[in-house]
Each structure stands twice: as structure tokens, then as C-alpha cells.
PDB file of C-alpha atoms in Angstrom:
ATOM      1  CA  MET R   1      -4.659 -17.167  -7.855  1.00 67.00           C
ATOM      2  CA  TYR R   2      -4.808 -14.065 -10.065  1.00 66.00           C
ATOM      3  CA  SER R   3      -7.417 -15.640 -12.348  1.00 67.00           C
ATOM      4  CA  ALA R   4      -9.590 -16.521  -9.363  1.00 68.00           C
ATOM      5  CA  MET R   5      -9.392 -12.963  -8.009  1.00 69.00           C
ATOM      6  CA  THR R   6     -10.283 -11.395 -11.347  1.00 69.00           C
ATOM      7  CA  ALA R   7     -12.996 -13.967 -12.096  1.00 68.00           C
ATOM      8  CA  GLY R   8     -11.288 -14.782 -15.371  1.00 64.00           C
ATOM      9  CA  GLY R   9     -10.794 -11.120 -16.218  1.00 67.00           C
ATOM     10  CA  THR R  10      -7.526  -9.522 -17.150  1.00 69.00           C
ATOM     11  CA  ARG R  11      -7.214  -6.843 -14.447  1.00 82.00           C
ATOM     12  CA  LEU R  12      -7.489  -6.592 -10.678  1.00 88.00           C
ATOM     13  CA  ASP R  13      -9.253  -3.540  -9.270  1.00 89.00           C
ATOM     14  CA  ARG R  14      -8.374  -1.643  -6.090  1.00 90.00           C
ATOM     15  CA  ASN R  15     -11.218  -3.132  -3.986  1.00 90.00           C
ATOM     16  CA  LYS R  16     -10.316  -6.737  -4.775  1.00 89.00           C
ATOM     17  CA  PHE R  17      -6.655  -5.957  -4.110  1.00 89.00           C
ATOM     18  CA  ARG R  18      -7.544  -4.468  -0.717  1.00 91.00           C
ATOM     19  CA  ASP R  19      -9.538  -7.622   0.093  1.00 89.00           C
ATOM     20  CA  VAL R  20      -6.473  -9.732  -0.700  1.00 87.00           C
ATOM     21  CA  LEU R  21      -4.226  -7.591   1.504  1.00 88.00           C
ATOM     22  CA  HIS R  22      -6.731  -7.750   4.334  1.00 89.00           C
ATOM     23  CA  ASN R  23      -7.513 -11.468   4.107  1.00 90.00           C
ATOM     24  CA  THR R  24      -4.026 -12.747   3.265  1.00 87.00           C
ATOM     25  CA  PHE R  25      -1.694 -10.339   5.050  1.00 85.00           C
ATOM     26  CA  ASP R  26      -4.020  -8.984   7.787  1.00 88.00           C
ATOM     27  CA  MET R  27      -3.556  -5.388   6.621  1.00 86.00           C
ATOM     28  CA  THR R  28      -6.238  -3.063   7.927  1.00 85.00           C
ATOM     29  CA  ASP R  29      -4.806   0.434   7.467  1.00 86.00           C
ATOM     30  CA  ASP R  30      -6.629   2.099   4.555  1.00 87.00           C
ATOM     31  CA  ILE R  31      -3.807   4.512   3.735  1.00 87.00           C
ATOM     32  CA  LEU R  32      -1.216   1.743   3.704  1.00 88.00           C
ATOM     33  CA  MET R  33      -3.351  -0.522   1.514  1.00 89.00           C
ATOM     34  CA  ASP R  34      -3.903   2.328  -0.941  1.00 92.00           C
ATOM     35  CA  ARG R  35      -0.172   3.091  -1.080  1.00 91.00           C
ATOM     36  CA  VAL R  36       0.707  -0.582  -1.609  1.00 91.00           C
ATOM     37  CA  PHE R  37      -1.785  -0.673  -4.485  1.00 93.00           C
ATOM     38  CA  ARG R  38      -0.151   2.389  -6.037  1.00 92.00           C
ATOM     39  CA  ALA R  39       3.299   0.815  -5.688  1.00 91.00           C
ATOM     40  CA  PHE R  40       2.049  -2.253  -7.585  1.00 92.00           C
ATOM     41  CA  ASP R  41       0.172  -0.214 -10.243  1.00 93.00           C
ATOM     42  CA  LYS R  42       3.164   0.849 -12.342  1.00 91.00           C
ATOM     43  CA  ASP R  43       1.155   2.187 -15.306  1.00 92.00           C
ATOM     44  CA  MET R  44      -1.183   4.123 -12.954  1.00 90.00           C
ATOM     45  CA  ASP R  45      -4.385   2.978 -14.630  1.00 93.00           C
ATOM     46  CA  SER R  46      -6.089   2.059 -11.301  1.00 92.00           C
ATOM     47  CA  PHE R  47      -5.995  -1.639 -12.180  1.00 92.00           C
ATOM     48  CA  LEU R  48      -3.372  -4.325 -11.787  1.00 92.00           C
ATOM     49  CA  SER R  49      -2.481  -6.440 -14.777  1.00 90.00           C
ATOM     50  CA  GLN R  50      -1.253  -9.960 -14.188  1.00 88.00           C
ATOM     51  CA  GLU R  51       2.302  -8.764 -14.855  1.00 92.00           C
ATOM     52  CA  GLU R  52       2.014  -5.934 -12.293  1.00 92.00           C
ATOM     53  CA  TRP R  53       0.574  -8.399  -9.763  1.00 90.00           C
ATOM     54  CA  VAL R  54       3.409 -10.905 -10.235  1.00 91.00           C
ATOM     55  CA  LEU R  55       6.166  -8.267 -10.217  1.00 93.00           C
ATOM     56  CA  GLY R  56       4.701  -6.554  -7.159  1.00 91.00           C
ATOM     57  CA  LEU R  57       4.335  -9.779  -5.187  1.00 90.00           C
ATOM     58  CA  SER R  58       7.831 -10.825  -6.190  1.00 93.00           C
ATOM     59  CA  VAL R  59       9.308  -7.707  -4.586  1.00 93.00           C
ATOM     60  CA  PHE R  60       6.839  -7.714  -1.688  1.00 85.00           C
ATOM     61  CA  LEU R  61       7.591 -11.323  -0.713  1.00 89.00           C
ATOM     62  CA  LYS R  62      11.032 -12.229  -2.090  1.00 93.00           C
ATOM     63  CA  GLY R  63      12.727  -9.040  -3.266  1.00 93.00           C
ATOM     64  CA  THR R  64      16.350  -8.191  -2.625  1.00 95.00           C
ATOM     65  CA  LEU R  65      17.098  -5.683   0.099  1.00 96.00           C
ATOM     66  CA  GLU R  66      17.520  -2.915  -2.498  1.00 96.00           C
ATOM     67  CA  GLU R  67      14.212  -3.801  -4.195  1.00 95.00           C
ATOM     68  CA  ARG R  68      12.351  -3.822  -0.871  1.00 94.00           C
ATOM     69  CA  VAL R  69      13.884  -0.496   0.180  1.00 94.00           C
ATOM     70  CA  ALA R  70      12.831   1.075  -3.147  1.00 94.00           C
ATOM     71  CA  TYR R  71       9.346  -0.440  -2.757  1.00 93.00           C
ATOM     72  CA  CYS R  72       8.976   0.924   0.803  1.00 92.00           C
ATOM     73  CA  PHE R  73      10.203   4.316  -0.338  1.00 94.00           C
ATOM     74  CA  ASP R  74       7.536   4.346  -3.087  1.00 92.00           C
ATOM     75  CA  VAL R  75       4.878   3.481  -0.511  1.00 91.00           C
ATOM     76  CA  TYR R  76       5.935   6.260   1.903  1.00 92.00           C
ATOM     77  CA  ASP R  77       6.619   8.944  -0.740  1.00 93.00           C
ATOM     78  CA  MET R  78       2.944   9.842  -1.014  1.00 91.00           C
ATOM     79  CA  ASN R  79       3.335  12.729  -3.493  1.00 91.00           C
ATOM     80  CA  SER R  80       6.047  11.010  -5.577  1.00 89.00           C
ATOM     81  CA  ASP R  81       8.467  13.929  -5.272  1.00 94.00           C
ATOM     82  CA  GLY R  82      11.467  11.749  -4.428  1.00 94.00           C
ATOM     83  CA  TYR R  83      11.480  12.736  -0.743  1.00 95.00           C
ATOM     84  CA  ILE R  84       9.675  11.521   2.361  1.00 95.00           C
ATOM     85  CA  SER R  85       8.530  14.573   4.290  1.00 95.00           C
ATOM     86  CA  ARG R  86       7.679  14.676   7.962  1.00 94.00           C
ATOM     87  CA  GLU R  87       3.982  14.970   7.040  1.00 93.00           C
ATOM     88  CA  GLU R  88       4.154  11.890   4.796  1.00 92.00           C
ATOM     89  CA  MET R  89       5.853   9.908   7.560  1.00 91.00           C
ATOM     90  CA  PHE R  90       3.259  11.136  10.046  1.00 90.00           C
ATOM     91  CA  GLN R  91       0.378  10.084   7.786  1.00 88.00           C
ATOM     92  CA  MET R  92       1.836   6.617   7.256  1.00 86.00           C
ATOM     93  CA  LEU R  93       2.676   5.933  10.907  1.00 85.00           C
ATOM     94  CA  LYS R  94      -0.053   7.673  12.892  1.00 82.00           C
ATOM     95  CA  ASN R  95      -2.492   4.754  12.827  1.00 72.00           C
ATOM     96  CA  SER R  96       0.149   2.339  14.072  1.00 69.00           C
ATOM     97  CA  MET R  97       1.444   4.680  16.791  1.00 68.00           C
ATOM     98  CA  VAL R  98      -1.770   5.963  18.363  1.00 56.00           C
ATOM     99  CA  LYS R  99      -4.518   3.865  19.848  1.00 58.00           C
ATOM    100  CA  GLN R 100      -7.498   6.013  19.005  1.00 55.00           C
ATOM    101  CA  THR R 101     -10.486   6.206  21.290  1.00 58.00           C
ATOM    102  CA  THR R 102     -13.712   7.891  20.383  1.00 57.00           C
ATOM    103  CA  GLU R 103     -13.082  10.721  22.868  1.00 59.00           C
ATOM    104  CA  GLU R 104      -9.575  11.727  21.839  1.00 58.00           C
ATOM    105  CA  ASP R 105      -8.259  13.681  18.893  1.00 59.00           C
ATOM    106  CA  PRO R 106      -5.945  11.245  16.987  1.00 56.00           C
ATOM    107  CA  ASP R 107      -3.327  13.985  16.458  1.00 60.00           C
ATOM    108  CA  GLU R 108      -3.252  14.844  20.166  1.00 58.00           C
ATOM    109  CA  GLY R 109      -1.250  11.756  21.190  1.00 54.00           C
ATOM    110  CA  ILE R 110       1.589  12.415  18.767  1.00 55.00           C
TER     111      ILE R 110
END
């Protein structure tokens, strides 16, 4: 699967990763997809190696409870300071909590 996504290359870029999340897991939230990418990208080079892909999917799909909690914490801790602030929680949850219409301010419903 990894080889097909990278077209024989050695690294997976952010756009292809987002396509996989959208097409395979029905993820549509841009912020969430970006944060999941960052949680997978352990060396922070903006690409996923095959090892990062396999390790990330392993935790994402079959990780222990502790591994999944640590993974979710990494996703929600947007500034990597070791804490999840109210603002970080708001940013991660606002798209799932508010049905936005074109006439309303998205922050107004929260």
C-alpha cells in the first residue's frame, strides 16, 4: 500500500496522506488531518517514511490503550508544550460541535 501511494518513492507527502485519511477513514476536518500527519511524522521533515507510516498506523489502528492515549494527546497538543489548553481543545472540537451556516459566525454557537 505504501509503495502504491508513493509511486515507488521512499516518502509520503502531506497531500497524499490527507487523501488517504479522507478516502480510507472519511476524515474531512483539515485541522485534524494536519495534526494526525504531525503525529505520524516523528522526525518532523514534512514527509512520512515507510517506517513512520507503519508505526503510525500500528498505533492508530491496533495500539494499546496507553499508546492511543499518547497519540491522541500528541494530536490535541497543538503547540507541543505538554499541555492541552482550552484554546487547543476549542480548535480541535469546534468543527465537530458547530454546524456552520454561511450566515452565522462559527464561534457564536460555542
